[in-house]
Coordinates of C-alpha atoms and ligand atoms in Angstrom, one line a residue:
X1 CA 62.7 -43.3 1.4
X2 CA 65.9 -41.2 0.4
X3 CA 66.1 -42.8 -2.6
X4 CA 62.0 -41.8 -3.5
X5 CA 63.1 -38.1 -2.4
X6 CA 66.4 -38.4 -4.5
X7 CA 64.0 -39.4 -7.2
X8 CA 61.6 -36.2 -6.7
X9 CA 64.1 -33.9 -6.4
X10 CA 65.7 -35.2 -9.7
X11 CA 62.2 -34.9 -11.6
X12 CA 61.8 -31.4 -10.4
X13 CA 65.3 -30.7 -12.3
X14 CA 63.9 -32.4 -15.6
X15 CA 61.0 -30.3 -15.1
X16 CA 62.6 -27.0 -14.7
X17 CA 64.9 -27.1 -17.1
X18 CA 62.3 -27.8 -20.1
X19 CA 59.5 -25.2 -18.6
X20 CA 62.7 -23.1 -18.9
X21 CA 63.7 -23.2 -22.3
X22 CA 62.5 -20.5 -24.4
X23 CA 61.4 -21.9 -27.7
X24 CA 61.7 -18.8 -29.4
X25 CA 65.7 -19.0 -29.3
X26 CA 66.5 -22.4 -30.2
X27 CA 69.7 -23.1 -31.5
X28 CA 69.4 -23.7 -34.9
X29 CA 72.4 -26.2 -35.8
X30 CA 73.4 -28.4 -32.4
X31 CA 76.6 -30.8 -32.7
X32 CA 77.7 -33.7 -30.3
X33 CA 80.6 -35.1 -29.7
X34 CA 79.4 -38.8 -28.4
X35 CA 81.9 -39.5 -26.2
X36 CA 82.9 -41.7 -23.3
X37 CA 81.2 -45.0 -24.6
X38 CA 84.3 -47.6 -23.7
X39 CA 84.4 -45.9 -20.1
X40 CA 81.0 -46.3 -19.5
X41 CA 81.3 -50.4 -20.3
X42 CA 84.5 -50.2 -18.3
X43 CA 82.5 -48.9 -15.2
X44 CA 80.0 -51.9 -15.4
X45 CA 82.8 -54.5 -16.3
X46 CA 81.6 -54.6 -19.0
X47 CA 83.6 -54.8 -22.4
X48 CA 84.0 -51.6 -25.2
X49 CA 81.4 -52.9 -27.6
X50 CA 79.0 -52.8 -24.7
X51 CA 78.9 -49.1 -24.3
X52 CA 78.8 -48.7 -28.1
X53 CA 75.6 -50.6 -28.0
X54 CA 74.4 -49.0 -25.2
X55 CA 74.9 -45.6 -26.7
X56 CA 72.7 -45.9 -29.6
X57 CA 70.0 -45.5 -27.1
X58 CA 71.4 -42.2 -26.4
X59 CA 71.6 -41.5 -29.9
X60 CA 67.2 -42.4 -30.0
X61 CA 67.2 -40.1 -27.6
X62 CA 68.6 -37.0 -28.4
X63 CA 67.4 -37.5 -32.3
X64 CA 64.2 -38.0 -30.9
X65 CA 64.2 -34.9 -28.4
X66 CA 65.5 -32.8 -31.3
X67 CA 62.8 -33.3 -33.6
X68 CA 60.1 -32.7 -30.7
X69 CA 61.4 -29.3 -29.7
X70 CA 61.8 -28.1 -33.3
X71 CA 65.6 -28.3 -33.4
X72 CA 66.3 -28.0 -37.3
X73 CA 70.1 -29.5 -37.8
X74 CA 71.2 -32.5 -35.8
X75 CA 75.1 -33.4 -36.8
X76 CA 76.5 -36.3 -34.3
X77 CA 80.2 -37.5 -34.4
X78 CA 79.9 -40.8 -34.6
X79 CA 83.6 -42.3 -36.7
X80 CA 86.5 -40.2 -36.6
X81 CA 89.4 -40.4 -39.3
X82 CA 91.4 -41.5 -36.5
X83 CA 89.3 -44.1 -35.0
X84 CA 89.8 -46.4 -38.0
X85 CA 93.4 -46.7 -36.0
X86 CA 91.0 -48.5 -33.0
X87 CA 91.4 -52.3 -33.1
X88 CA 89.7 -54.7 -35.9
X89 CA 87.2 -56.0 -33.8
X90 CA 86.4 -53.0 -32.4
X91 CA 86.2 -51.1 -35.6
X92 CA 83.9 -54.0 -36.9
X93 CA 81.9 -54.0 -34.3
X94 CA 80.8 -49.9 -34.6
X95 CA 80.5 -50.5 -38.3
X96 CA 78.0 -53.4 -37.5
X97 CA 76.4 -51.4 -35.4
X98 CA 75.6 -48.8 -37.8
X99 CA 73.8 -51.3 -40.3
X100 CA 71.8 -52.7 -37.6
X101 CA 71.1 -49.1 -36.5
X102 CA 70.1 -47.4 -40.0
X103 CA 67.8 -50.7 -40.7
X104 CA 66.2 -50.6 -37.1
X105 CA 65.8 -46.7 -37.0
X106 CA 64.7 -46.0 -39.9
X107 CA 60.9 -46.3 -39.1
X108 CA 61.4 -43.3 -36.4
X109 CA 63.0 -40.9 -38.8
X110 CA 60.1 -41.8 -41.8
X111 CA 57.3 -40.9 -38.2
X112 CA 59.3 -38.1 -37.2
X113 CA 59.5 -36.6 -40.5
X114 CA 63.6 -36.7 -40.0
X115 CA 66.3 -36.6 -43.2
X116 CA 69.2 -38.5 -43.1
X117 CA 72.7 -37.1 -44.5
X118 CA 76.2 -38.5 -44.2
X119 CA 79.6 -36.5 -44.1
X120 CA 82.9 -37.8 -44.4
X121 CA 85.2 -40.2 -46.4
X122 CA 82.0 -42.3 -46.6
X123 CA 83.5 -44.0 -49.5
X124 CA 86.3 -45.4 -46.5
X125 CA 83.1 -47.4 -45.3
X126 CA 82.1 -50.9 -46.0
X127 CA 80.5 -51.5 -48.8
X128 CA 77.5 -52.7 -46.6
X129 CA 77.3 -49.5 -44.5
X130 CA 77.6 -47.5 -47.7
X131 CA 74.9 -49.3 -49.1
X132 CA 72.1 -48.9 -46.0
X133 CA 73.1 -45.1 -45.7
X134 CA 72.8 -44.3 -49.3
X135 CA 69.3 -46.2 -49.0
X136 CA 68.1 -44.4 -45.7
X137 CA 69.3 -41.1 -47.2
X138 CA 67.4 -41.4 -50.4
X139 CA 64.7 -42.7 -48.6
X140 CA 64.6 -39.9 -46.3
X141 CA 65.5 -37.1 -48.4
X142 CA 62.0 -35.1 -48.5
X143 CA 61.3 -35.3 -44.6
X144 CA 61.7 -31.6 -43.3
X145 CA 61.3 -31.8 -39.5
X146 CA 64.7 -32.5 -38.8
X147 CA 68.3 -33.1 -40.9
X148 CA 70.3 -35.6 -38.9
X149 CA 73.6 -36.0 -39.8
X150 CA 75.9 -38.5 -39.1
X151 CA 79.8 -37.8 -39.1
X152 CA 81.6 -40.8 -40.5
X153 CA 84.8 -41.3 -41.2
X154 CA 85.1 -37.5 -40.6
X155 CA 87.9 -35.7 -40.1
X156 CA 87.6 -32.0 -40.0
X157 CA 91.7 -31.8 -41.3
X158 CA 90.7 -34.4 -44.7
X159 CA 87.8 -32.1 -45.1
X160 CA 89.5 -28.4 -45.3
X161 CA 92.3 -30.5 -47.5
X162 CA 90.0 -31.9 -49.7
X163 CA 88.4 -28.3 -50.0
X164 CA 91.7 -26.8 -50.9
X165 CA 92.1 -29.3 -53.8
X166 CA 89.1 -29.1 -55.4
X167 CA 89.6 -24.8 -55.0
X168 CA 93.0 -25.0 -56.4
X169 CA 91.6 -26.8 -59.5
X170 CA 89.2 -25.2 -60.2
X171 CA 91.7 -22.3 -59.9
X172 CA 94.1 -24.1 -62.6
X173 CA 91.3 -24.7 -65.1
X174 CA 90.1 -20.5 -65.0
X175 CA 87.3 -21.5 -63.1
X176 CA 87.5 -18.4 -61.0
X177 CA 91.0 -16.7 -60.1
X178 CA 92.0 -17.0 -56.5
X179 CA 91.8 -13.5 -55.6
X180 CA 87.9 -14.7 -55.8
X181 CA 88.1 -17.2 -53.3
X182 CA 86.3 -15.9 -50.5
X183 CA 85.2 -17.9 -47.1
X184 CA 81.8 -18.1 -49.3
X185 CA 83.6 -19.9 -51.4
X186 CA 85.2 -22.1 -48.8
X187 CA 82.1 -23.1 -47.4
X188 CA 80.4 -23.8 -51.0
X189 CA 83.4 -27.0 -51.1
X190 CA 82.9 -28.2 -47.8
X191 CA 80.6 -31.2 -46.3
X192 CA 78.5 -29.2 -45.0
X193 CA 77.6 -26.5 -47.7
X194 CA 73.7 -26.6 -47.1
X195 CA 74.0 -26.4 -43.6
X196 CA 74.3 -23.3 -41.1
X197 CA 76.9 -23.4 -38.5
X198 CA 76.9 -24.6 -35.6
X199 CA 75.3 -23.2 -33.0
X200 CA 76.0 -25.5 -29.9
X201 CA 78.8 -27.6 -29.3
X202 CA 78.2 -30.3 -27.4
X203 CA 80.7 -32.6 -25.9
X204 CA 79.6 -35.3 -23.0
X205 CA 82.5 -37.6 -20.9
X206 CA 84.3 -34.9 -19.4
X207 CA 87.1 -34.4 -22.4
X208 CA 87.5 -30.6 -23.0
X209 CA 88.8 -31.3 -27.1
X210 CA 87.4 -31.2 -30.6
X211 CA 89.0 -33.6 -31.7
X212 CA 89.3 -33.2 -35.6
X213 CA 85.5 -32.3 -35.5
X214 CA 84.0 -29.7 -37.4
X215 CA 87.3 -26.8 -37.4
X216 CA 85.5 -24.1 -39.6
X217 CA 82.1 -24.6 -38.8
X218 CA 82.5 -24.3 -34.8
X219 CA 83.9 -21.0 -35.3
X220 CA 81.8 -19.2 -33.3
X221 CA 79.5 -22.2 -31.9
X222 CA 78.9 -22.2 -27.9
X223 CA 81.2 -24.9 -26.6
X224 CA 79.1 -27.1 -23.8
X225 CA 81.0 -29.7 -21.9
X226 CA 79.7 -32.5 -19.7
X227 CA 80.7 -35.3 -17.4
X228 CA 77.9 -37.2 -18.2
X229 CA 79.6 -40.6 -20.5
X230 CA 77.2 -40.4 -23.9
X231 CA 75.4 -44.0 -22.7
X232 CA 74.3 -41.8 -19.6
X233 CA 73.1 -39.2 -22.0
X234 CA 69.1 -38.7 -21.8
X235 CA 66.5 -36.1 -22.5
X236 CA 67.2 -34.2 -19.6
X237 CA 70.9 -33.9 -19.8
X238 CA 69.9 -32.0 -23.6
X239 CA 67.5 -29.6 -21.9
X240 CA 70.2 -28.6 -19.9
X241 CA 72.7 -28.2 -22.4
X242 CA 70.1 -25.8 -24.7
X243 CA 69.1 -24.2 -20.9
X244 CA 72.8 -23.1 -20.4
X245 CA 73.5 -22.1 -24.1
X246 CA 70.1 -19.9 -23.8
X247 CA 71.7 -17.9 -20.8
X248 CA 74.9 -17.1 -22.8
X249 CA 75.2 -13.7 -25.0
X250 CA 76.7 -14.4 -28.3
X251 CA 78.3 -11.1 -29.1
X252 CA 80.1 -12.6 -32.6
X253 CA 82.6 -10.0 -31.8
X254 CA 80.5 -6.7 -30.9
X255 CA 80.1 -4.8 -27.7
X256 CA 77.2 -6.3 -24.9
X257 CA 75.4 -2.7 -25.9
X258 CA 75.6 -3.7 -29.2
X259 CA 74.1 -7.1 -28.7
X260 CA 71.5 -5.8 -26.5
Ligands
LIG1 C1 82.8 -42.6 -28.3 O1 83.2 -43.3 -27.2 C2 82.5 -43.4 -29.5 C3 83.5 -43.4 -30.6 C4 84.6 -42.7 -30.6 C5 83.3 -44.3 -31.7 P1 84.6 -43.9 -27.0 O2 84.7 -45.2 -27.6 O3 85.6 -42.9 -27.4 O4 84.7 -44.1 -25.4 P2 85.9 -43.7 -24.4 O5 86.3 -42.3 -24.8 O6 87.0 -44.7 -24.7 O7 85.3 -43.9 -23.1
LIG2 C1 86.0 -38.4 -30.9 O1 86.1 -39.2 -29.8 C2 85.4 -39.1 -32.0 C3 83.9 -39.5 -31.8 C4 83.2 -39.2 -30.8 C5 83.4 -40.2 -32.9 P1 87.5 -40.0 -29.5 O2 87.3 -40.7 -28.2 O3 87.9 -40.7 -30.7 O4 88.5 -38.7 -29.2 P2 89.9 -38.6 -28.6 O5 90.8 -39.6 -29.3 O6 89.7 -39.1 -27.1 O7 90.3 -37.2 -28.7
LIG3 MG1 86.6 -41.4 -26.5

């Protein structure tokens, strides 16, 4: 019986947070941090690859959630720069996974009306991974719903270097002269030039870092961190996220009078 109450009362949580969102002040660009995978296999016994596996539900999920409440940029962290340093079989695995994933999945995003986009040294990937994502991506590319995009073999650090390069040669060849580099211009050379910033930061497993994720494009994001390990991450736990950004003021510098 306490269990059927714990049960109700945990519904009725669900059910207030999404009666509670307003839909008129969604954020527009949401980023996660997927974190806390190899502690969730560790808590069953379980081995590392376990919770990797296990969090691609997660990643269903909150694509899936997205695209229903009209969320219109989806970018998840799913291979850091530094995580190639993880062992071999480890590494493998996670790539593995992200074949099986883009060649399962892709049904969902073609119903869902959901575009695929990759950032990061995606040329680091095996040639296999490469290969799917460039296929999913083209596939994908007129779908309008929602742009998902998966950060792979990101580093945020590889990305503002790799921006300065291709700005100073530009600047060498007379392209422009640097007094005309502006943060336009900045953004223009980064992964994510088509995209806004980021509104909400998400980050789930309790870790309070970015973590080479996203530097100049979190400037001014809300920064939302939970407990929850990503395998544990449902529908309900992203309601709540998008429930407590709503209640925040985003003053972007000004005065609360200003704002209001
Ligand atoms: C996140 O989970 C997935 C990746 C970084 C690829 P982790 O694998 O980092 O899980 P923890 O942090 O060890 O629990
Ligand atoms: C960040 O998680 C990278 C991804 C979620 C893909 P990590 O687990 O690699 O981060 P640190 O090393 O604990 O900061
Ligand atoms: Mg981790």
């Amino acid at each position: 019986m306490a269990g059927d109450l714990a049960i109700v009362g945990f519904n009725t949580n669900i059910m207030n947070f999404i009666d509670q969102i307003d839909h008129n002040r969604l954020p527009e660009h949401i980023a996660i941090i997927m974190d806390g995978n190899g502690r969730w296999a560790k808590k069953q016994g379980l081995i590392r690859i376990n919770g990797h596996k296990k969090g691609t539900q997660s990643v269903r999920d909150t694509v899936e959630t997205c695209a229903e409440l009209g969320i219109k940029y989806l970018t998840l962290y799913a291979f850091s720069t530094e995580n190639w340093k993880r062992p071999k079989l480890e590494v493998d695995t996670l790539m593995n996974l992200l074949v099986s994933s883009l060649k399962k999945e892709i049904k969902t995003l073609q119903d869902n009306d959901i575009s695929l986009n990759a950032i990061g040294s995606i040329s680091n990937l095996p040639s296999k991974a490469q290969k799917e994502l460039s296929e999913v991506i083209e596939k994908t590319k007129n779908n309008k719903r929602l742009r998902l995009t998966l950060a792979l073999s990101y580093g945020s650090r590889e990305e503002l270097t790799k921006t300065v390069q291709e700005i100073a040669l530009k600047v060498k060849n007379n392209v422009f002269s640097p007094h005309l580099i502006s943060e336009a211009v900045i953004k223009e050379h980064l992964y994510t030039h088509d995209m806004p910033d980021v509104d909400l930061l998400i980050r789930t497993s309790g870790e309070q870092r970015i973590s080479n994720f996203l530097l100049w494009q979190i400037a001014y994001a809300e920064l939302y961190f939970t407990e929850v390990l990503w395998p544990d991450f449902k529908k309900e736990h992203l309601y709540e996220a998008i429930f407590n950004y709503q209640k925040r003021e985003r003053r972007f510098g000004k005065t609360s009078e200003q704002i209001s």
